[in-house]
Tab-separated table of C-alpha atoms in Angstrom:
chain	number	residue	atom	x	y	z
A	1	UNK	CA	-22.735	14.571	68.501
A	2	UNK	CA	-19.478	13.370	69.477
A	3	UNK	CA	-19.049	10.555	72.156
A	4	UNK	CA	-15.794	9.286	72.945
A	5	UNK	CA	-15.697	5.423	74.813
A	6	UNK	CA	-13.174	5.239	77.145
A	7	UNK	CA	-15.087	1.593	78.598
A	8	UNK	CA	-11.864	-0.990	78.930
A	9	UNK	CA	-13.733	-4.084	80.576
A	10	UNK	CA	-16.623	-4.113	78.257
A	11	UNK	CA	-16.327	-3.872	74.408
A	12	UNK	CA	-18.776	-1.290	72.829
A	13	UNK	CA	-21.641	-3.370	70.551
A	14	UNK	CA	-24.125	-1.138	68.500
A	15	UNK	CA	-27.152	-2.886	67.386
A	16	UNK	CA	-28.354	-0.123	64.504
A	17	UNK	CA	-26.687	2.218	61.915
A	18	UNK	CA	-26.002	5.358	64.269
A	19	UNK	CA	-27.350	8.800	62.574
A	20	UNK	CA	-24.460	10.859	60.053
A	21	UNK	CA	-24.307	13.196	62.322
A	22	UNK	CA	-23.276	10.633	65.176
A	23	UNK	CA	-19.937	10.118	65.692
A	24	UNK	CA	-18.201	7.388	68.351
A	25	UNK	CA	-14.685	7.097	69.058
A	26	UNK	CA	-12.343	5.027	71.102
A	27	UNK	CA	-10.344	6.900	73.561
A	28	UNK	CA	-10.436	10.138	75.036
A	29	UNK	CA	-10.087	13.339	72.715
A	30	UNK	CA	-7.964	16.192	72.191
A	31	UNK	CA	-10.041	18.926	73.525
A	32	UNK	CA	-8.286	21.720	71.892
A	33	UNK	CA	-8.639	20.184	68.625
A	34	UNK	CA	-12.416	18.817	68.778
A	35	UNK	CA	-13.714	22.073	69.813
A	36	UNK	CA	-11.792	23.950	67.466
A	37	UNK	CA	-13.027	21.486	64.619
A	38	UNK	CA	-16.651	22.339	65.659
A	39	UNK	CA	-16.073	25.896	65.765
A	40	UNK	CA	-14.578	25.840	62.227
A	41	UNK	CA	-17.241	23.382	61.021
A	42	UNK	CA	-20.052	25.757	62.670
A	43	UNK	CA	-18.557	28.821	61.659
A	44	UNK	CA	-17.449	28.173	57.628
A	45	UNK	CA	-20.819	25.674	56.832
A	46	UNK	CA	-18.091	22.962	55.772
A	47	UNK	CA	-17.420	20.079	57.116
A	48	UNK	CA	-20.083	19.328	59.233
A	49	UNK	CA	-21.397	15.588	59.030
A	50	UNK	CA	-25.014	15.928	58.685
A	51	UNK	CA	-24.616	18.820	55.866
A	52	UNK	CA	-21.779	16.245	53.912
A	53	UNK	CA	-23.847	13.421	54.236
A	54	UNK	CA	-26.963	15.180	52.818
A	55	UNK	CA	-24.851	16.733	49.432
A	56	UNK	CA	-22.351	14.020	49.069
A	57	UNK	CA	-24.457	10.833	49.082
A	58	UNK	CA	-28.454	11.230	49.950
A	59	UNK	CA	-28.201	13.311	46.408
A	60	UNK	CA	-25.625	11.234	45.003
A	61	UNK	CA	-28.120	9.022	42.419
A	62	UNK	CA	-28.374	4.977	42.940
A	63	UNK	CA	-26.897	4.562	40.183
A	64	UNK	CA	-23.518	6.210	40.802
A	65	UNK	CA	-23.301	5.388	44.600
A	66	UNK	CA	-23.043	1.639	43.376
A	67	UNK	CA	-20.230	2.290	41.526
A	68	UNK	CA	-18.644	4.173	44.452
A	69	UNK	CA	-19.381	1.115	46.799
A	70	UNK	CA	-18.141	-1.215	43.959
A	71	UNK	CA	-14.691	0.363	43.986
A	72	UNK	CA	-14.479	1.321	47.926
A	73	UNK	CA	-15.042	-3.477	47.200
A	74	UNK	CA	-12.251	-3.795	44.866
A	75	UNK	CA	-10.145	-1.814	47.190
A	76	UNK	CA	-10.870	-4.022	50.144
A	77	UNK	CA	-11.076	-7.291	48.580
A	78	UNK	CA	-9.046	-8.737	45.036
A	79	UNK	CA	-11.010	-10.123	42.171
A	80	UNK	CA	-10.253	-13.203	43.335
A	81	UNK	CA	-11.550	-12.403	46.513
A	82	UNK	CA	-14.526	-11.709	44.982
A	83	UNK	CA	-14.775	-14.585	42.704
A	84	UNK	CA	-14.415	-16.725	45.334
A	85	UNK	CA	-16.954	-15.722	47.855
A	86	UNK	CA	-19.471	-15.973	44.368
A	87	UNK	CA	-18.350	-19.292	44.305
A	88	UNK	CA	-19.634	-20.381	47.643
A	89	UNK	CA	-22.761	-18.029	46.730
A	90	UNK	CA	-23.931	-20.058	43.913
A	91	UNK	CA	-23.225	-23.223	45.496
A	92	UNK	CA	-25.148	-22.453	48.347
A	93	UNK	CA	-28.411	-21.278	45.868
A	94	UNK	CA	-27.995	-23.801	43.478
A	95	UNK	CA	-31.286	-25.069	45.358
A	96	UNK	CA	-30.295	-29.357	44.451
A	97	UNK	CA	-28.573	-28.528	41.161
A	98	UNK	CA	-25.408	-29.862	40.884
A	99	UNK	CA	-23.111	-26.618	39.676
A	100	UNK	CA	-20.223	-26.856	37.407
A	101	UNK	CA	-17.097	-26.256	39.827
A	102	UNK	CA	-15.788	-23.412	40.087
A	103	UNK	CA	-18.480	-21.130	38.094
A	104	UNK	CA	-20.846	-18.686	39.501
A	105	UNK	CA	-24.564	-18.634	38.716
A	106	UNK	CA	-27.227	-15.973	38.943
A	107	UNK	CA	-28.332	-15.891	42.440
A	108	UNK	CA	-24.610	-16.429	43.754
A	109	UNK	CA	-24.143	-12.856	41.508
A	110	UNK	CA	-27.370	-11.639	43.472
A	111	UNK	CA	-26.141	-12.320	46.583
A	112	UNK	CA	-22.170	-10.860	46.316
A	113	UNK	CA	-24.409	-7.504	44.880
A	114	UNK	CA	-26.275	-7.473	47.647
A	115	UNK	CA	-23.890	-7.501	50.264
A	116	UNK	CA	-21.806	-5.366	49.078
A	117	UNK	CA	-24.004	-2.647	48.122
A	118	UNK	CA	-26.546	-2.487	50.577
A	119	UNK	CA	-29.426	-0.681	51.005
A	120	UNK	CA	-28.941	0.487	46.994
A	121	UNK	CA	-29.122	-2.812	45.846
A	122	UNK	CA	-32.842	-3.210	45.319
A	123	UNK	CA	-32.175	0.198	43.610
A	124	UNK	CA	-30.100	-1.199	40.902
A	125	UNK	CA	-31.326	-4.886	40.435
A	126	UNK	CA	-32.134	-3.937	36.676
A	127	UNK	CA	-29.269	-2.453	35.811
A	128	UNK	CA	-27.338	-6.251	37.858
A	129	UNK	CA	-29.376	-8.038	35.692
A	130	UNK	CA	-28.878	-6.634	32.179
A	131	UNK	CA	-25.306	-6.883	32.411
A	132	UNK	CA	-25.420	-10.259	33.966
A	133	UNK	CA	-27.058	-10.836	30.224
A	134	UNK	CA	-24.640	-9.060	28.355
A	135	UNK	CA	-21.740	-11.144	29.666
A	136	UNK	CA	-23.742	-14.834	29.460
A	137	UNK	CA	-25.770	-14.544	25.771
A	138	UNK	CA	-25.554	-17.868	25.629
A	139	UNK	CA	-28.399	-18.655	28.368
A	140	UNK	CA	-26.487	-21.092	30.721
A	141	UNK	CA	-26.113	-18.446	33.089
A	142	UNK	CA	-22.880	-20.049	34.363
A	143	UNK	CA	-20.006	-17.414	34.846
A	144	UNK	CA	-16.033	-18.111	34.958
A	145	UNK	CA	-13.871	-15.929	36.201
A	146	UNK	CA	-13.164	-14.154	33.366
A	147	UNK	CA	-17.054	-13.440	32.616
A	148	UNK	CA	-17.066	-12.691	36.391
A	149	UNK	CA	-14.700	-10.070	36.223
A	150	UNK	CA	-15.662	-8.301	32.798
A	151	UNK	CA	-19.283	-8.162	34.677
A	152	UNK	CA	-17.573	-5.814	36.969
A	153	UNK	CA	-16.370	-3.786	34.413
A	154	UNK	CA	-19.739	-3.319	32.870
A	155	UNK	CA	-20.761	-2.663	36.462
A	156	UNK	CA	-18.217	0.337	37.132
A	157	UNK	CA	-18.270	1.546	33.620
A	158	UNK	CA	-19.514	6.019	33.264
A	159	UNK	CA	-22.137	6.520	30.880
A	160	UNK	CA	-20.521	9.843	29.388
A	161	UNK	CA	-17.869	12.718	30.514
A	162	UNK	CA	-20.695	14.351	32.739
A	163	UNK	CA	-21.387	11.628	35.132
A	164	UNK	CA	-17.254	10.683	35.206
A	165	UNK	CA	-17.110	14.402	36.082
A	166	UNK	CA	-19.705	14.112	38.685
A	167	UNK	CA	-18.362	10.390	40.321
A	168	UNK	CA	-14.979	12.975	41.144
A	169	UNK	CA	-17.198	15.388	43.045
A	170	UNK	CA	-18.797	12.575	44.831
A	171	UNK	CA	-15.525	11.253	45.540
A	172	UNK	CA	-13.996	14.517	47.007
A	173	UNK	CA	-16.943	14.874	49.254
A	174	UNK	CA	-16.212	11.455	50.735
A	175	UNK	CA	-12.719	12.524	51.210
A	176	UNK	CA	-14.178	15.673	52.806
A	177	UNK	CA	-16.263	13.164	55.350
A	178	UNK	CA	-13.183	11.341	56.304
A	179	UNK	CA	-11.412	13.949	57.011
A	180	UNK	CA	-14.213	15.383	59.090
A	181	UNK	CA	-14.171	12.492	60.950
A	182	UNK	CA	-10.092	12.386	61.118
A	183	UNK	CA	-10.402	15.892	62.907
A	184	UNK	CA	-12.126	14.609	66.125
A	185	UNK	CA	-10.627	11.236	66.159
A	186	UNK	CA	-8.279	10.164	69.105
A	187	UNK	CA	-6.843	7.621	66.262
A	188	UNK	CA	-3.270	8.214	65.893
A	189	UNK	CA	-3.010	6.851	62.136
A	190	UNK	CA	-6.251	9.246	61.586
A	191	UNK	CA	-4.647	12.261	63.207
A	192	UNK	CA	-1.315	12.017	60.823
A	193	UNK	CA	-3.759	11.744	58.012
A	194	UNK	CA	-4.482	15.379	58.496
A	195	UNK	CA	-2.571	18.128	58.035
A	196	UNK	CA	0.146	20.361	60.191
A	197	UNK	CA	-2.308	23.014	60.478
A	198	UNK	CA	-5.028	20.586	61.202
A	199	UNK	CA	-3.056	18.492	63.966
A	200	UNK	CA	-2.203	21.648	65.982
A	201	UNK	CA	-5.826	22.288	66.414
A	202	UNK	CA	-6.823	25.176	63.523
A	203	UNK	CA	-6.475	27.636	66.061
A	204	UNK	CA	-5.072	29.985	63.889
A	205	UNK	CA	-7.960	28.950	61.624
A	206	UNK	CA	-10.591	30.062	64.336
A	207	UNK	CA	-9.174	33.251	65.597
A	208	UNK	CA	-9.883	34.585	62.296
A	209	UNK	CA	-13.749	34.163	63.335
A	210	UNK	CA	-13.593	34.633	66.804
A	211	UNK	CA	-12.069	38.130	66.783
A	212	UNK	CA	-14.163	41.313	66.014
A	213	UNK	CA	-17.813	41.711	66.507
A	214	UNK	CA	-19.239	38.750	63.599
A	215	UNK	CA	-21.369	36.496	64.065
A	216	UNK	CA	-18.834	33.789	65.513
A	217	UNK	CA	-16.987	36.264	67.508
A	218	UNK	CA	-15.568	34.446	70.761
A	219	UNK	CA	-18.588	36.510	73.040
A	220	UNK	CA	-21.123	34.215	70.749
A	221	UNK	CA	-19.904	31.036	72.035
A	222	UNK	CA	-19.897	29.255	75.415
A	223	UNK	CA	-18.908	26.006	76.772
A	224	UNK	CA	-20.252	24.086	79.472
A	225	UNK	CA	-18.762	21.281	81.384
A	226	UNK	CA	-21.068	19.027	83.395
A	227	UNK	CA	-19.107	16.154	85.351
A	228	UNK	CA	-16.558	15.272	87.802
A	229	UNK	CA	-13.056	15.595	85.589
A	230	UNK	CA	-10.171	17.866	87.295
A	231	UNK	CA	-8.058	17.628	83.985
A	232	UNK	CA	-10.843	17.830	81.943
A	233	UNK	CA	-11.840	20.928	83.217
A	234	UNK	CA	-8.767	22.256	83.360
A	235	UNK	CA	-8.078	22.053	79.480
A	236	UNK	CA	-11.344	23.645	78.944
A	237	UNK	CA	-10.344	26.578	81.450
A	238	UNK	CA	-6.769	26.794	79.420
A	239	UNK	CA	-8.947	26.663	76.264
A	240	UNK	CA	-10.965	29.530	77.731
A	241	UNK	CA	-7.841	31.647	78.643
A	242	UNK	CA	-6.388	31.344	75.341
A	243	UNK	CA	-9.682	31.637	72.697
A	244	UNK	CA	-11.818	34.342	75.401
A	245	UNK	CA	-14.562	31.913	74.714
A	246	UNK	CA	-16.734	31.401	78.112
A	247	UNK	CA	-17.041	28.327	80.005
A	248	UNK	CA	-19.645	27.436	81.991
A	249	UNK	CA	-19.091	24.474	84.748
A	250	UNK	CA	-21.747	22.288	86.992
A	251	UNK	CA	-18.594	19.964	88.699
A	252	UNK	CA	-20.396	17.103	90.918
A	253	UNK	CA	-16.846	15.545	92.352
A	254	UNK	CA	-18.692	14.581	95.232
């Protein structure tokens, strides 16, 4: 499902996670090149969000999808960064305890793990605190910086060549699902992300399944417009002309 906001007065506020398969975009979209995504997504089994989301991260193990989130951090934010938001952390559950300035404790650990991982952080709290222990043998549980940022290390760190080799397919699938979501966006900085081919609309691309008799031949596929949009329809009528795929119209422009 794509939906495309084109609200100016009134800024668009979602209260819940939407579905993978859900996408929302600012703007109005390329017609030409949304359809033609779908068709190519339909038509080839890649690319479509639902089937991504399902092989790229709801099979992805806990384990590994931490590490992905931990980088996709360090990317965002600097160590320092980081460090610094553990900081207030620990201060804030040092529950009366007076803590040593500038360290971070336990719970102020806890909390940076569990905002930046999510939903997969109750999924990994063992493997949080055993290298919480590694780094701080000596039982203060008081981190500096340095102990701060070699706990990261033992938090990103591959068990063995299989599951490095693994972490690169997960990572190519999530470049997959951005540039599924490039393809429909009206973002210009998303559309140059993609390629020539891609940013004329894969028309060439789709031909190749709409001609002959197949399964995805044009005669398989029909659009249908329901609203009140003279250049909107027209664009779907130009789309029809050029791709012999039907179209369909119930026009209230009452």
């Amino acid at each position: 499902t794509l939906i495309y906001y084109t609200g100016r007065d009134r800024e668009l506020i979602l209260q819940d996670d939407l579905p993978p398969n859900v996408f929302i975009f600012k703007g109005r979209p390329n017609l030409e090149r949304t359809i033609c995504g779908i068709i190519t997504g339909i038509a080839t089994g890649e690319g479509l969000p639902e089937e991504l989301h399902n092989k790229v991260l709801t099979q992805t193990p806990a384990d590994m999808r931490s590490k992905l989130l931990l980088e996709k951090a360090l990317s965002i934010y600097t160590m320092d960064q980081l460090y610094a938001h553990t900081v207030k952390a620990s201060a804030y559950h040092s529950e009366g305890i007076e803590p040593i300035a500038d360290t971070v404790n336990y719970q102020g650990v806890l909390s940076t793990m569990r905002h930046l991982l999510g939903d997969d952080y109750d999924l990994v709290t063992d493997k949080i605190t055993n290298n919480f222990e590694k780094v701080k043998t000596n039982g203060d549980c008081q981190m500096d910086f340095n102990d701060f940022e070699f706990f990261f290390k033992l938090m990103l760190e591959g068990s063995n060549t299989q599951e490095l080799s693994s972490m690169a397919s997960v990572k190519i699938g999530l470049q997959r699902m951005s540039n599924c979501r490039d393809t429909f966006s009206t973002s210009m900085t998303a559309i140059n992300r993609l390629s020539e081919v891609e940013r004329r609309g894969n028309g060439f691309e789709i031909k190749q399944h709409l001609n002959g008799d197949g399964k995805f031949s044009a005669r398989n596929w029909n659009m249908l417009y329901c609203g009140g949009s003279q250049p909107v329809l027209d664009q779907l009528k130009a789309f029809k002309r050029k791709f012999g795929i039907a179209l369909s119209v119930e026009k209230f422009d009452w």
